[in-house]
Amino acid sequence: MSDLEEFLGRSVRFVDAALERLIPSADTEPRRLHEAIRWSVFAGGKRFRPALVFAVGQTFGAEIEKLERTAAAVEMIHTYSLIHDDLPSMDNDDLRRGRLTCHKKFDEATAILAGDVLETLAFQVIADDRSLSAEARIRLVGEFAVAAGTPLGMVAGQQLDLEAEGKAVTISDVEQIHRLKTGALITACGKAGALIGEGNEDELAIITAYSMRLGLLFQITDDLLDVTQTTAGLGKTARKDIAANKATYPSLFGVEETAARARKLCDETVAILQPLERPKELLENIARHILNRGS
Ligand code: IPE
Ligand code: IPE
Ligand code: MG
Ligand code: MG
Ligand code: MG
């Protein structure tokens, strides 16, 4: 097993243990709500965003105990975004993480509420993090609120994504959608790791630049996988983007050119780390892993 695979496996174990502790048990009332949350959270997501929090934190020498809750919180925000993304009024998907989507397994109202409460729980988890100073907690809450919200965050991007369906879009439209709907939260993960690890302002700027590129790369590869992979391999319905006429990179450039752009962006993502006087291999390998991922 490569060092990166080992690192990613460890990240999954740590964040899953934290999520298990922090999310109400399935027999807590209202049970249907907690069952629905757990159905979606513990369905085998890749846990890439928590891994990025751990990776950047580790790069800056932060102890894992200081990163755990933030890593769990971001996975809660991300899972909420997936539950809502799959709703009939949004992307209308039946399959997520290899199983029925939350609204299919339960019902639409429960799925909406499960998403709502995963987001509030995320902020509660950071606010209550006793391993961090009050100042650090406030900063993290602010960063994630901006990244998940509007006009600079995920919800803004989701709105633009839906509005763009079936419309003629330019490269800058698609890039804007991708930076907001997916890039903003991933950027906040990198920043969070650097903040918790007490990186200086210059280091924070490098990590922000790295994570912004990584976030865009993540959505470009998501777009590519939608075209190139099978439903079984993805655990979500393949070729949905074409069917829904989504604004994607392959719809603008085709698969070959999109893959070439992704490779170039990955090179830039790695190169931007160059001035960082910290161990860089892990972060470089994460960028390459996102470029080459198969799901
Ligand atoms: C899918 O995210 C949605 C996007 C923002 C592209 P992931 O590919 O990280 O999904 P999981 O968490 O592994 O299920
Ligand atoms: C989702 O983008 C971005 C989110 C904020 C959830 P997609 O709609 O492409 O994600 P998938 O392909 O359904 O996972
Ligand atoms: Mg979507
Ligand atoms: Mg979708
Ligand atoms: Mg997609």
Short mmCIF file of C-alpha atoms and ligand atoms in Angstrom, two decimals:
data_model
loop_
_atom_site.label_atom_id
_atom_site.label_comp_id
_atom_site.label_asym_id
_atom_site.label_seq_id
_atom_site.Cartn_x
_atom_site.Cartn_y
_atom_site.Cartn_z
CA MET A 1 0.00 0.00 0.00
CA SER A 2 1.35 3.46 -0.88
CA ASP A 3 1.92 6.12 1.77
CA LEU A 4 -0.99 8.08 0.33
CA GLU A 5 -3.37 5.10 0.46
CA GLU A 6 -2.34 4.51 4.03
CA PHE A 7 -2.88 8.16 4.89
CA LEU A 8 -6.32 8.20 3.22
CA GLY A 9 -7.33 5.00 5.01
CA ARG A 10 -6.30 6.47 8.35
CA SER A 11 -8.22 9.67 7.62
CA VAL A 12 -11.38 7.68 6.91
CA ARG A 13 -11.04 5.78 10.19
CA PHE A 14 -10.48 8.94 12.23
CA VAL A 15 -13.29 10.94 10.71
CA ASP A 16 -15.73 8.04 10.82
CA ALA A 17 -15.04 7.52 14.51
CA ALA A 18 -15.64 11.23 15.14
CA LEU A 19 -18.85 11.22 13.08
CA GLU A 20 -20.07 8.17 14.96
CA ARG A 21 -19.59 10.01 18.27
CA LEU A 22 -20.99 13.34 17.13
CA ILE A 23 -24.16 12.30 15.26
CA PRO A 24 -27.15 11.31 17.40
CA SER A 25 -27.70 7.53 17.48
CA ALA A 26 -30.40 5.98 15.29
CA ASP A 27 -32.54 5.20 18.34
CA THR A 28 -32.60 8.85 19.49
CA GLU A 29 -35.97 10.51 18.80
CA PRO A 30 -36.95 11.56 16.20
CA ARG A 31 -35.61 8.23 15.03
CA ARG A 32 -36.55 8.55 11.40
CA LEU A 33 -34.51 11.75 11.13
CA HIS A 34 -31.43 10.23 12.75
CA GLU A 35 -31.75 7.06 10.68
CA ALA A 36 -31.88 9.21 7.55
CA ILE A 37 -28.81 11.21 8.54
CA ARG A 38 -26.88 8.03 9.27
CA TRP A 39 -28.08 6.40 6.05
CA SER A 40 -26.43 9.16 4.05
CA VAL A 41 -23.35 9.81 6.19
CA PHE A 42 -22.32 6.19 6.72
CA ALA A 43 -22.75 5.08 3.14
CA GLY A 44 -19.07 4.90 2.22
CA GLY A 45 -18.20 8.37 0.94
CA LYS A 46 -14.56 8.89 0.03
CA ARG A 47 -14.06 11.43 2.85
CA PHE A 48 -11.82 13.53 0.65
CA ARG A 49 -12.57 16.83 2.42
CA PRO A 50 -11.71 15.49 5.90
CA ALA A 51 -8.53 14.00 4.41
CA LEU A 52 -7.55 17.44 3.14
CA VAL A 53 -8.09 18.97 6.58
CA PHE A 54 -5.88 16.24 8.08
CA ALA A 55 -3.26 16.51 5.34
CA VAL A 56 -2.80 20.27 5.56
CA GLY A 57 -3.00 20.14 9.36
CA GLN A 58 -0.31 17.45 9.43
CA THR A 59 1.83 19.49 7.04
CA PHE A 60 1.79 22.25 9.67
CA GLY A 61 2.38 19.88 12.56
CA ALA A 62 -1.13 20.05 14.09
CA GLU A 63 -2.14 17.18 16.36
CA ILE A 64 -4.92 14.98 15.04
CA GLU A 65 -7.09 15.74 18.10
CA LYS A 66 -7.23 19.37 16.99
CA LEU A 67 -8.33 18.45 13.47
CA GLU A 68 -10.89 15.75 14.15
CA ARG A 69 -13.97 17.82 14.83
CA THR A 70 -13.34 20.18 11.95
CA ALA A 71 -12.86 17.20 9.66
CA ALA A 72 -16.15 15.69 10.85
CA ALA A 73 -17.91 19.05 10.51
CA VAL A 74 -16.92 19.47 6.88
CA GLU A 75 -18.09 15.97 6.05
CA MET A 76 -21.44 16.88 7.61
CA ILE A 77 -21.72 20.01 5.46
CA HIS A 78 -20.68 18.04 2.39
CA THR A 79 -23.17 15.21 3.06
CA TYR A 80 -25.93 17.76 3.58
CA SER A 81 -25.05 19.27 0.19
CA LEU A 82 -25.29 15.83 -1.44
CA ILE A 83 -28.67 15.03 0.14
CA HIS A 84 -30.10 18.29 -1.14
CA ASP A 85 -28.30 18.02 -4.50
CA ASP A 86 -30.10 14.71 -5.10
CA LEU A 87 -33.61 16.02 -4.34
CA PRO A 88 -36.20 15.82 -7.14
CA SER A 89 -36.24 19.61 -7.40
CA MET A 90 -32.47 19.71 -7.85
CA ASP A 91 -30.56 16.93 -9.67
CA ASN A 92 -33.23 14.30 -9.04
CA ASP A 93 -30.99 11.32 -8.34
CA ASP A 94 -31.97 7.89 -7.02
CA LEU A 95 -28.53 6.61 -6.17
CA ARG A 96 -25.80 8.04 -3.96
CA ARG A 97 -22.74 6.40 -2.44
CA GLY A 98 -23.89 3.06 -3.79
CA ARG A 99 -27.32 3.10 -2.19
CA LEU A 100 -30.69 4.80 -2.52
CA THR A 101 -30.64 8.56 -2.05
CA CYS A 102 -31.99 9.88 1.22
CA HIS A 103 -35.33 11.03 -0.18
CA LYS A 104 -35.83 7.69 -1.97
CA LYS A 105 -35.07 5.60 1.07
CA PHE A 106 -37.04 7.84 3.45
CA ASP A 107 -39.10 10.70 2.01
CA GLU A 108 -38.50 14.18 0.70
CA ALA A 109 -39.36 16.08 3.87
CA THR A 110 -37.10 13.87 5.97
CA ALA A 111 -34.27 14.31 3.45
CA ILE A 112 -34.64 18.10 3.53
CA LEU A 113 -34.59 18.12 7.32
CA ALA A 114 -31.66 15.66 7.48
CA GLY A 115 -29.69 18.03 5.26
CA ASP A 116 -30.70 21.10 7.26
CA VAL A 117 -29.64 19.60 10.53
CA LEU A 118 -26.35 18.18 9.27
CA GLU A 119 -25.40 21.74 8.49
CA THR A 120 -26.32 23.15 11.89
CA LEU A 121 -24.68 20.20 13.64
CA ALA A 122 -21.46 20.97 11.76
CA PHE A 123 -21.31 24.46 13.21
CA GLN A 124 -22.19 23.18 16.68
CA VAL A 125 -19.34 20.67 16.45
CA ILE A 126 -16.80 23.41 15.68
CA ALA A 127 -18.21 25.86 18.24
CA ASP A 128 -17.89 23.17 20.95
CA ASP A 129 -14.34 22.10 20.01
CA ARG A 130 -12.47 22.42 23.28
CA SER A 131 -9.14 21.52 21.71
CA LEU A 132 -9.17 24.92 19.93
CA SER A 133 -9.06 28.50 21.18
CA ALA A 134 -12.25 30.57 21.05
CA GLU A 135 -10.59 32.71 18.39
CA ALA A 136 -9.80 29.70 16.20
CA ARG A 137 -13.35 28.36 16.51
CA ILE A 138 -14.86 31.70 15.48
CA ARG A 139 -12.53 31.91 12.51
CA LEU A 140 -13.40 28.37 11.39
CA VAL A 141 -17.14 28.92 11.79
CA GLY A 142 -16.82 32.08 9.69
CA GLU A 143 -14.74 30.36 6.98
CA PHE A 144 -17.15 27.44 6.63
CA ALA A 145 -20.23 29.68 6.71
CA VAL A 146 -18.86 31.73 3.82
CA ALA A 147 -17.79 28.60 1.92
CA ALA A 148 -21.12 26.83 2.34
CA GLY A 149 -23.27 29.90 1.75
CA THR A 150 -23.82 32.79 -0.63
CA PRO A 151 -22.60 34.79 -2.55
CA LEU A 152 -19.16 33.17 -2.35
CA GLY A 153 -20.02 29.60 -1.45
CA MET A 154 -21.63 26.29 -2.24
CA VAL A 155 -25.29 27.33 -2.17
CA ALA A 156 -24.60 30.18 -4.60
CA GLY A 157 -22.88 27.69 -6.90
CA GLN A 158 -25.77 25.24 -6.69
CA GLN A 159 -28.21 28.01 -7.67
CA LEU A 160 -26.05 28.96 -10.67
CA ASP A 161 -25.66 25.28 -11.61
CA LEU A 162 -29.43 24.81 -11.73
CA GLU A 163 -30.01 28.06 -13.60
CA ALA A 164 -27.41 27.05 -16.21
CA GLU A 165 -29.16 23.77 -17.11
CA GLY A 166 -29.90 23.70 -20.82
CA LYS A 167 -28.36 27.13 -21.43
CA ALA A 168 -25.39 28.05 -23.58
CA VAL A 169 -22.53 28.73 -21.19
CA THR A 170 -18.97 29.99 -21.52
CA ILE A 171 -15.84 28.59 -19.90
CA SER A 172 -15.90 31.40 -17.34
CA ASP A 173 -19.52 30.57 -16.41
CA VAL A 174 -18.64 26.91 -15.85
CA GLU A 175 -15.49 27.76 -13.93
CA GLN A 176 -17.46 30.13 -11.69
CA ILE A 177 -20.09 27.45 -10.98
CA HIS A 178 -17.42 24.86 -10.19
CA ARG A 179 -15.40 27.19 -7.96
CA LEU A 180 -18.51 28.01 -5.96
CA LYS A 181 -20.45 24.75 -5.75
CA THR A 182 -17.42 22.55 -5.05
CA GLY A 183 -14.26 24.64 -4.85
CA ALA A 184 -15.31 26.91 -2.00
CA LEU A 185 -15.80 24.13 0.56
CA ILE A 186 -12.60 22.35 -0.48
CA THR A 187 -10.71 25.64 -0.21
CA ALA A 188 -12.08 26.11 3.31
CA CYS A 189 -10.80 22.63 4.23
CA GLY A 190 -7.27 23.52 3.22
CA LYS A 191 -7.45 26.86 5.02
CA ALA A 192 -8.85 25.18 8.12
CA GLY A 193 -5.89 22.79 8.28
CA ALA A 194 -3.46 25.70 7.95
CA LEU A 195 -5.32 27.78 10.57
CA ILE A 196 -5.43 24.95 13.09
CA GLY A 197 -1.76 24.24 12.37
CA GLU A 198 -1.03 27.93 12.96
CA GLY A 199 0.60 28.56 9.61
CA ASN A 200 1.66 32.18 9.01
CA GLU A 201 -0.08 34.54 6.56
CA ASP A 202 2.21 33.68 3.66
CA GLU A 203 1.69 29.97 4.24
CA LEU A 204 -2.06 30.46 4.49
CA ALA A 205 -2.00 32.26 1.13
CA ILE A 206 -0.12 29.37 -0.50
CA ILE A 207 -2.49 26.78 0.94
CA THR A 208 -5.49 28.85 -0.15
CA ALA A 209 -4.13 29.06 -3.71
CA TYR A 210 -3.40 25.31 -3.69
CA SER A 211 -6.83 24.36 -2.33
CA MET A 212 -8.70 26.62 -4.75
CA ARG A 213 -7.06 24.85 -7.66
CA LEU A 214 -7.61 21.47 -6.06
CA GLY A 215 -11.31 22.28 -5.61
CA LEU A 216 -11.72 23.20 -9.26
CA LEU A 217 -9.77 20.09 -10.26
CA PHE A 218 -12.08 17.99 -8.09
CA GLN A 219 -15.20 19.16 -9.93
CA ILE A 220 -13.57 18.84 -13.36
CA THR A 221 -12.71 15.22 -12.57
CA ASP A 222 -16.25 14.72 -11.21
CA ASP A 223 -17.54 15.93 -14.59
CA LEU A 224 -15.15 13.59 -16.41
CA LEU A 225 -16.09 10.59 -14.28
CA ASP A 226 -19.77 11.21 -15.02
CA VAL A 227 -18.96 10.57 -18.69
CA THR A 228 -16.26 7.92 -18.45
CA GLN A 229 -17.31 5.68 -15.53
CA THR A 230 -20.15 3.30 -14.86
CA THR A 231 -22.94 3.74 -12.34
CA ALA A 232 -21.61 0.73 -10.43
CA GLY A 233 -18.12 2.22 -10.30
CA LEU A 234 -19.35 5.63 -9.18
CA GLY A 235 -22.08 4.57 -6.76
CA LYS A 236 -24.18 7.33 -8.35
CA THR A 237 -25.93 7.48 -11.71
CA ALA A 238 -23.44 7.92 -14.55
CA ARG A 239 -24.16 10.22 -17.51
CA LYS A 240 -26.61 12.29 -15.54
CA ASP A 241 -24.97 15.53 -16.61
CA ILE A 242 -25.60 14.97 -20.30
CA ALA A 243 -29.21 13.96 -19.63
CA ALA A 244 -29.81 17.09 -17.55
CA ASN A 245 -27.87 19.35 -19.92
CA LYS A 246 -25.56 20.49 -17.15
CA ALA A 247 -22.85 23.09 -17.50
CA THR A 248 -19.73 20.90 -17.39
CA TYR A 249 -16.20 20.87 -18.79
CA PRO A 250 -16.83 17.85 -21.07
CA SER A 251 -19.93 19.56 -22.48
CA LEU A 252 -17.73 22.49 -23.53
CA PHE A 253 -14.52 20.73 -24.51
CA GLY A 254 -15.18 16.99 -24.85
CA VAL A 255 -13.38 14.32 -22.83
CA GLU A 256 -9.88 14.56 -24.32
CA GLU A 257 -9.51 18.31 -24.01
CA THR A 258 -11.05 18.27 -20.52
CA ALA A 259 -8.55 15.63 -19.42
CA ALA A 260 -5.70 17.74 -20.82
CA ARG A 261 -6.97 20.79 -18.95
CA ALA A 262 -7.23 18.74 -15.77
CA ARG A 263 -3.61 17.59 -16.14
CA LYS A 264 -2.45 21.17 -16.61
CA LEU A 265 -4.43 22.36 -13.61
CA CYS A 266 -2.95 19.54 -11.52
CA ASP A 267 0.57 20.64 -12.52
CA GLU A 268 -0.28 24.20 -11.47
CA THR A 269 -1.73 22.96 -8.19
CA VAL A 270 1.50 21.13 -7.38
CA ALA A 271 3.70 24.00 -8.58
CA ILE A 272 1.99 26.55 -6.38
CA LEU A 273 3.27 24.70 -3.31
CA GLN A 274 6.87 25.29 -4.36
CA PRO A 275 7.69 28.20 -2.00
CA LEU A 276 6.18 26.42 1.02
CA GLU A 277 8.92 25.51 3.49
CA ARG A 278 7.10 22.51 4.88
CA PRO A 279 6.92 18.85 3.82
CA LYS A 280 5.09 18.99 0.51
CA GLU A 281 4.92 15.42 -0.73
CA LEU A 282 1.59 14.55 0.83
CA LEU A 283 -0.16 17.59 -0.63
CA GLU A 284 1.43 16.99 -4.03
CA ASN A 285 0.30 13.38 -4.00
CA ILE A 286 -3.22 14.40 -3.05
CA ALA A 287 -3.44 16.63 -6.13
CA ARG A 288 -2.23 13.80 -8.38
CA HIS A 289 -4.65 11.43 -6.70
CA ILE A 290 -7.57 13.75 -7.50
CA LEU A 291 -6.44 13.98 -11.13
CA ASN A 292 -6.23 10.20 -11.49
CA ARG A 293 -9.15 9.10 -9.34
CA GLY A 294 -11.56 6.51 -10.68
CA SER A 295 -14.53 7.43 -8.49
C1 IPE B 1 -19.46 14.58 -4.98
O1 IPE B 1 -18.48 14.64 -4.01
C2 IPE B 1 -20.06 15.92 -5.17
C3 IPE B 1 -19.12 16.95 -5.59
C4 IPE B 1 -18.97 18.06 -4.96
C5 IPE B 1 -18.34 16.78 -6.80
P1 IPE B 1 -17.57 13.38 -3.68
O2 IPE B 1 -17.04 12.80 -4.95
O3 IPE B 1 -16.55 13.80 -2.66
O4 IPE B 1 -18.60 12.35 -3.03
P2 IPE B 1 -18.42 11.33 -1.82
O5 IPE B 1 -18.34 12.15 -0.57
O6 IPE B 1 -17.18 10.53 -2.06
O7 IPE B 1 -19.67 10.50 -1.86
C1 IPE B 2 -22.52 18.73 -6.75
O1 IPE B 2 -22.14 18.69 -8.06
C2 IPE B 2 -21.94 19.80 -5.98
C3 IPE B 2 -22.50 19.85 -4.63
C4 IPE B 2 -22.42 20.94 -3.98
C5 IPE B 2 -23.16 18.71 -3.99
P1 IPE B 2 -22.77 17.47 -8.84
O2 IPE B 2 -24.25 17.60 -8.94
O3 IPE B 2 -22.00 17.29 -10.08
O4 IPE B 2 -22.43 16.26 -7.84
P2 IPE B 2 -22.83 14.75 -8.10
O5 IPE B 2 -22.21 14.37 -9.43
O6 IPE B 2 -24.31 14.67 -8.08
O7 IPE B 2 -22.17 14.02 -6.97
MG MG B 3 -25.63 19.13 -8.81
MG MG B 4 -25.71 16.01 -8.66
MG MG B 5 -21.31 15.44 -10.86
#
